[in-house]
Structures are given as C-alpha cells and as structure tokens.
Short mmCIF file of C-alpha atoms in Angstrom, two decimals:
data_model
loop_
_atom_site.label_atom_id
_atom_site.label_comp_id
_atom_site.label_asym_id
_atom_site.label_seq_id
_atom_site.Cartn_x
_atom_site.Cartn_y
_atom_site.Cartn_z
CA MET A 68 -29.69 11.43 -17.68
CA GLU A 69 -32.25 8.89 -16.22
CA VAL A 70 -32.81 9.69 -12.43
CA VAL A 71 -34.70 7.68 -9.72
CA GLU A 72 -35.58 9.60 -6.60
CA SER A 73 -38.64 7.62 -5.41
CA TYR A 74 -40.00 4.13 -6.17
CA GLN A 75 -42.58 5.43 -8.55
CA ASP A 76 -39.44 6.59 -10.76
CA VAL A 77 -38.21 3.21 -11.44
CA ALA A 78 -40.97 2.76 -14.14
CA SER A 79 -39.45 5.57 -16.18
CA ILE A 80 -36.00 3.98 -16.38
CA GLN A 81 -35.33 2.80 -20.18
CA SER A 82 -31.88 2.74 -21.21
CA ASN A 83 -30.68 0.91 -17.87
CA THR A 84 -32.15 -2.08 -15.68
CA ILE A 85 -33.19 -1.31 -12.10
CA HIS A 86 -35.05 -3.78 -9.48
CA LEU A 87 -36.24 -1.42 -6.57
CA ASN A 88 -39.34 -2.68 -5.18
CA GLN A 89 -41.40 -1.03 -2.46
CA THR A 90 -42.21 -3.61 0.05
CA GLU A 91 -43.25 -3.53 3.78
CA ALA A 92 -39.78 -3.98 5.07
CA SER A 93 -37.94 -1.86 2.49
CA CYS A 94 -37.04 1.87 2.57
CA PHE A 95 -35.83 4.35 -0.08
CA PHE A 96 -35.47 7.77 1.75
CA ASN A 97 -33.41 10.90 1.01
CA SER A 98 -31.52 8.86 -1.60
CA SER A 99 -31.13 9.18 -5.49
CA VAL A 100 -29.88 6.84 -8.44
CA ARG A 101 -28.64 8.64 -11.47
CA PHE A 102 -27.67 6.98 -14.93
CA LYS A 103 -25.37 9.17 -17.19
CA GLY A 104 -24.53 6.08 -19.43
CA THR A 105 -26.53 2.93 -20.62
CA GLY A 106 -26.63 -0.72 -19.77
CA ASN A 107 -26.08 -0.45 -16.31
CA VAL A 108 -27.96 -2.56 -13.89
CA LEU A 109 -29.04 -1.78 -10.10
CA PHE A 110 -30.29 -4.54 -8.20
CA VAL A 111 -31.71 -4.07 -4.53
CA GLU A 112 -33.07 -7.18 -2.55
CA ASP A 113 -36.64 -6.82 -1.50
CA GLY A 114 -36.61 -5.59 2.11
CA ALA A 115 -33.33 -3.63 1.88
CA LYS A 116 -33.08 0.15 3.19
CA ILE A 117 -31.64 2.91 1.23
CA VAL A 118 -31.11 5.85 3.51
CA ASP A 119 -28.98 9.11 2.31
CA THR A 120 -27.48 7.30 -0.40
CA LYS A 121 -26.39 8.69 -3.80
CA LEU A 122 -25.45 6.19 -6.71
CA LEU A 123 -23.79 7.60 -9.77
CA PHE A 124 -23.61 5.50 -12.95
CA ALA A 125 -21.25 7.80 -14.73
CA GLY A 126 -20.43 5.19 -17.33
CA ASN A 127 -21.77 2.19 -19.22
CA ASN A 128 -22.34 -1.58 -18.26
CA SER A 129 -21.75 -1.43 -14.55
CA VAL A 130 -23.35 -3.56 -12.02
CA VAL A 131 -24.46 -2.77 -8.25
CA TYR A 132 -26.11 -5.42 -6.01
CA LEU A 133 -27.22 -4.66 -2.67
CA ALA A 134 -28.35 -7.64 -0.77
CA LYS A 135 -30.90 -7.23 2.40
CA SER A 136 -29.84 -5.97 5.78
CA ALA A 137 -31.34 -5.47 8.96
CA TRP A 138 -29.62 -1.92 8.90
CA PRO A 139 -30.00 0.83 6.37
CA TYR A 140 -27.43 1.51 3.41
CA GLN A 141 -25.79 4.83 3.44
CA LEU A 142 -23.44 5.01 0.48
CA GLU A 143 -22.09 7.48 -1.63
CA ALA A 144 -20.89 5.57 -5.06
CA ASP A 145 -19.45 6.63 -8.26
CA LEU A 146 -19.18 3.93 -11.00
CA HIS A 147 -17.60 4.55 -14.60
CA HIS A 148 -17.32 1.93 -17.07
CA ASP A 149 -17.85 -1.88 -16.62
CA ASN A 150 -17.61 -1.86 -12.80
CA VAL A 151 -19.13 -4.11 -10.21
CA LEU A 152 -20.08 -3.19 -6.89
CA HIS A 153 -21.49 -5.92 -4.39
CA PHE A 154 -22.50 -6.06 -0.81
CA GLY A 155 -23.63 -9.12 0.98
CA ARG A 156 -26.13 -9.49 3.54
CA ASP A 157 -26.60 -7.61 7.01
CA ASN A 158 -23.77 -5.30 6.71
CA SER A 159 -24.29 -2.02 8.95
CA PHE A 160 -23.21 1.60 8.62
CA ASN A 161 -22.82 4.07 11.13
CA GLY A 162 -22.59 6.92 8.57
CA GLN A 163 -21.88 7.33 4.83
CA THR A 164 -19.53 5.20 3.20
CA ARG A 165 -17.84 6.87 -0.02
CA ILE A 166 -16.98 4.41 -3.09
CA ILE A 167 -15.17 5.27 -6.33
CA LEU A 168 -14.79 2.56 -8.82
CA SER A 169 -13.18 3.04 -12.13
CA GLU A 170 -10.93 1.21 -14.87
CA GLN A 171 -13.00 -2.03 -14.97
CA LYS A 172 -12.11 -2.92 -11.29
CA HIS A 173 -14.44 -3.78 -8.45
CA LEU A 174 -15.47 -3.91 -5.11
CA PHE A 175 -16.90 -7.16 -3.40
CA VAL A 176 -18.02 -6.79 0.15
CA GLY A 177 -19.19 -10.08 2.14
CA ASP A 178 -21.88 -10.44 4.95
CA ASP A 179 -22.32 -9.10 8.31
CA ASN A 180 -19.54 -6.29 8.20
CA MET A 181 -19.72 -3.21 10.39
CA PHE A 182 -18.53 0.00 8.97
CA SER A 183 -18.01 3.11 10.96
CA TYR A 184 -18.32 6.82 9.53
CA ASP A 185 -16.38 8.32 6.65
CA VAL A 186 -14.86 4.96 5.15
CA LEU A 187 -13.53 5.25 1.80
CA PHE A 188 -13.05 2.55 -0.94
CA ARG A 189 -10.81 3.88 -3.83
CA ASN A 190 -9.78 1.07 -6.61
CA ALA A 191 -7.93 3.74 -8.89
CA ASP A 192 -5.62 6.63 -8.89
CA PRO A 193 -7.28 9.72 -10.49
CA HIS A 194 -4.16 10.37 -12.79
CA LEU A 195 -1.76 7.89 -14.61
CA ILE A 196 2.02 7.44 -13.43
CA TYR A 197 4.47 6.29 -15.84
CA ASP A 198 8.35 4.81 -15.61
CA VAL A 199 10.38 7.47 -17.23
CA GLU A 200 12.50 4.76 -18.98
CA THR A 201 10.31 1.89 -19.76
CA LYS A 202 7.13 3.97 -20.23
CA LYS A 203 5.30 1.35 -18.50
CA ARG A 204 2.40 2.55 -16.18
CA LEU A 205 3.17 2.03 -12.65
CA ASN A 206 0.00 2.57 -10.82
CA LEU A 207 -2.32 -0.17 -12.27
CA SER A 208 -6.11 0.02 -10.76
CA GLN A 209 -7.00 -3.35 -8.93
CA SER A 210 -10.19 -4.47 -7.25
CA ILE A 211 -10.82 -4.68 -3.64
CA PHE A 212 -12.24 -7.61 -1.78
CA ILE A 213 -13.70 -7.49 1.79
CA GLY A 214 -14.63 -10.73 3.57
CA ASP A 215 -17.51 -11.58 6.26
CA HIS A 216 -17.69 -9.93 9.73
CA VAL A 217 -15.16 -7.31 9.42
CA TRP A 218 -15.18 -4.24 11.60
CA VAL A 219 -14.11 -1.10 9.70
CA GLY A 220 -13.09 1.83 12.02
CA GLN A 221 -13.61 5.39 11.37
CA GLU A 222 -12.12 7.17 8.18
CA ALA A 223 -10.41 3.76 7.43
CA LYS A 224 -9.28 4.00 3.91
CA PHE A 225 -9.04 0.89 1.44
CA LEU A 226 -7.24 1.59 -1.75
CA LYS A 227 -6.41 -0.49 -4.87
CA GLY A 228 -5.49 -3.94 -4.24
CA THR A 229 -6.98 -4.28 -0.63
CA GLN A 230 -7.94 -7.66 0.51
CA ILE A 231 -9.17 -8.24 4.04
CA GLY A 232 -10.02 -11.87 5.28
CA SER A 233 -13.25 -12.36 7.36
CA GLY A 234 -13.14 -11.70 10.87
CA ALA A 235 -10.66 -9.02 10.87
CA ILE A 236 -10.41 -5.52 12.40
CA ALA A 237 -9.70 -2.27 10.40
CA ALA A 238 -8.66 0.27 12.91
CA GLY A 239 -9.83 4.00 12.56
CA PHE A 240 -7.67 6.07 10.24
CA ALA A 241 -6.02 2.83 8.80
CA VAL A 242 -4.80 3.26 4.99
CA LEU A 243 -5.24 -0.35 3.55
CA THR A 244 -3.32 -1.12 0.24
CA LYS A 245 -2.61 -4.85 0.32
CA LYS A 246 -3.61 -8.40 1.24
CA PHE A 247 -4.54 -9.08 5.23
CA PRO A 248 -5.29 -12.22 6.61
CA SER A 249 -8.47 -13.40 8.49
CA ASN A 250 -8.97 -12.60 12.21
CA ALA A 251 -6.32 -10.02 12.47
CA SER A 252 -6.21 -6.43 13.97
CA ILE A 253 -4.88 -4.26 11.11
CA GLY A 254 -3.78 -0.39 11.56
CA GLY A 255 -1.44 2.18 10.57
CA ASN A 256 -0.36 4.20 7.54
CA PRO A 257 0.43 2.21 5.71
CA ALA A 258 -1.79 -0.40 7.46
CA LYS A 259 -0.14 -3.59 9.11
CA VAL A 260 -1.05 -6.35 10.98
CA LEU A 261 -0.94 -5.44 14.80
CA LYS A 262 -2.19 -8.76 16.25
CA ARG A 263 -3.37 -11.92 14.76
CA ASN A 264 -6.05 -14.58 16.09
CA VAL A 265 -8.40 -12.19 17.37
CA PHE A 266 -12.25 -11.95 16.93
CA TRP A 267 -14.98 -9.62 17.82
CA MET A 268 -18.58 -9.21 18.68
CA ARG A 269 -21.29 -6.66 17.86
CA ARG A 270 -22.25 -6.47 21.45
CA PRO A 271 -21.44 -3.03 22.90
CA SER A 272 -18.46 -2.59 25.10
CA MET A 273 -20.61 -0.46 27.51
CA PRO A 274 -23.66 -2.27 28.47
CA LEU A 275 -26.65 -0.59 29.41
CA LYS A 276 -27.00 0.45 32.96
CA LYS A 277 -29.56 -1.54 35.05
CA LYS A 278 -32.14 0.66 36.91
CA LYS A 279 -32.09 0.68 40.45
CA PRO A 280 -35.28 -0.44 42.11
CA LYS A 281 -37.24 2.07 44.20
CA LEU A 282 -36.98 2.16 47.93
CA HIS A 283 -40.58 1.77 48.50
CA SER A 284 -40.43 -1.22 46.39
CA LEU A 285 -37.62 -2.69 48.44
CA LYS A 286 -39.18 -1.86 51.74
CA LYS A 287 -42.31 -3.93 50.46
CA ARG A 288 -40.58 -6.92 49.33
CA MET A 289 -38.82 -6.93 52.98
CA ILE A 290 -41.95 -6.65 54.66
CA LEU A 291 -43.65 -9.56 52.71
CA ALA A 292 -40.50 -11.48 53.21
CA LEU A 293 -40.46 -10.98 56.88
CA ASN A 294 -44.22 -12.23 56.84
CA GLY A 295 -43.21 -15.42 54.81
CA ILE A 296 -45.12 -14.40 51.89
CA ARG A 297 -42.89 -15.08 48.52
CA ILE A 298 -43.49 -12.74 45.57
CA PRO A 299 -42.27 -13.19 42.16
CA SER A 300 -39.06 -11.47 40.89
CA LEU A 301 -39.63 -8.74 38.07
CA CYS A 302 -37.91 -11.26 35.85
CA GLN A 303 -40.22 -13.99 36.64
CA VAL A 304 -43.36 -11.65 36.21
CA ARG A 305 -42.00 -10.58 32.60
CA CYS A 306 -41.39 -14.26 31.51
CA ARG A 307 -44.99 -15.06 32.56
CA THR A 308 -46.36 -12.28 30.84
CA ARG A 309 -44.66 -12.98 27.46
CA CYS A 310 -45.42 -16.75 27.42
CA ALA A 311 -49.17 -15.83 28.39
#
C-alpha cells in the first residue's frame, strides 16, 4: 500500500499518480491518502486546503480532482475500480462529508456549493438484488451529479441516480434518490420538491450585533455639537485610514 500523510510523502508514490504541491496558500493537515491499487490519479489544485480528510483508493484506475477553494476540504472518501470524484471551485464544508463510490460510477460536484456536516454520497448498494422470475438485477448503480451553488443541509443523503440542479437547497436529513430541478427547495424521505423558484445567499441569517457606543463618547460628541464643532463619524475615520 502507498500512503501519503504529508507533502514529503508524495515523492514516494510510484504505482499511482498524485499532484499535491505545498504552496503558500495550501494546507494538508491531519489527512491521509491511501492507495491499495494501481493506476489511480489524485490531482489537488495548487492552493487547495485539505483538513481532516481521508481518501482511500481501494481499487484501480480511479480519479479524484479537488479544485481550489477558500475553504478547506473535509472528506472521507472510498473509491473502488474506475470511479471519478470531482469537486469544482469554492465549495465549503461545515464538517466531514462521507463519499462511497463503486461499480464504475461517479460523483461530480460543481462550484460554490455549501455542505453542512455528516452529508453522505453513495452511488451503489452494498449488496445485489435480483428479480426472482427474470433473474435481472434490480438495484443498478448510478452516478450522482450536483450543480453549482447548492446548499446541502445537515445529514442529507444523496443516493444512486441523484441529480440536483444549480441554486437548489437540500434540507437537513433529506434522502435524495432522483433528479431535481434548479432553484428548488427539496426535503423529506424520500425527498420531493417543497418549493420552486427560490434562491439563497451565503450571508448568515443572524447578522453580528453592532457595538453600542460608550456613554462618555456620546457625551463628548454632544458637547462638541453644542459648541458648533463637527467631528467625523467612526465610519468616516475608518475609510480615511484605509485610503491613506
């Protein structure tokens, strides 16, 4: 088995291919990459931050691409034979996201998505199910596709065949198993569209409280105002300081 637990370990990898460079903006902390097979590829864009992440290549010829983001990746991903795991740019994670890929099926995630904690992606069932009469397999594995700017709530589960359009919201504890449109609010088990034509913003719903000015500061300003002396506001002072 080939193992990477630091930037220095990259040079020791021979049977697989890995691009993981230490740059001023990058980070590789409390994380590991393990290759049980051969012919696998891991490409981490320069500047990407990898924290509390465990990547396991349990088979051969799988590919993982992690684009650069302002936020650190927090993943626990298992890939078997011939799987592709792709994350676009500027995705954020509020906790570890669990990913299990197998049977030559994939997970593609776009840009600017926001993941809460304990989110799960799984594109196959762990055991096979057949029809008694036809002997045909019933639970075929399927790839999963996530668009851009999707908000994923706590413990949401994305199972085989899930496709979710850009701008959508997957509610906490939702279990998704099919195709969903863009700009839709989705929730439930099994998940369904709760509302269409919605959009969301990263700005928190609870803004930070403004500090109240101190009493002696107010008193001083009142005295100066009564004497006809104008003083700049705190905002004006800050703007002048930054521009100076």
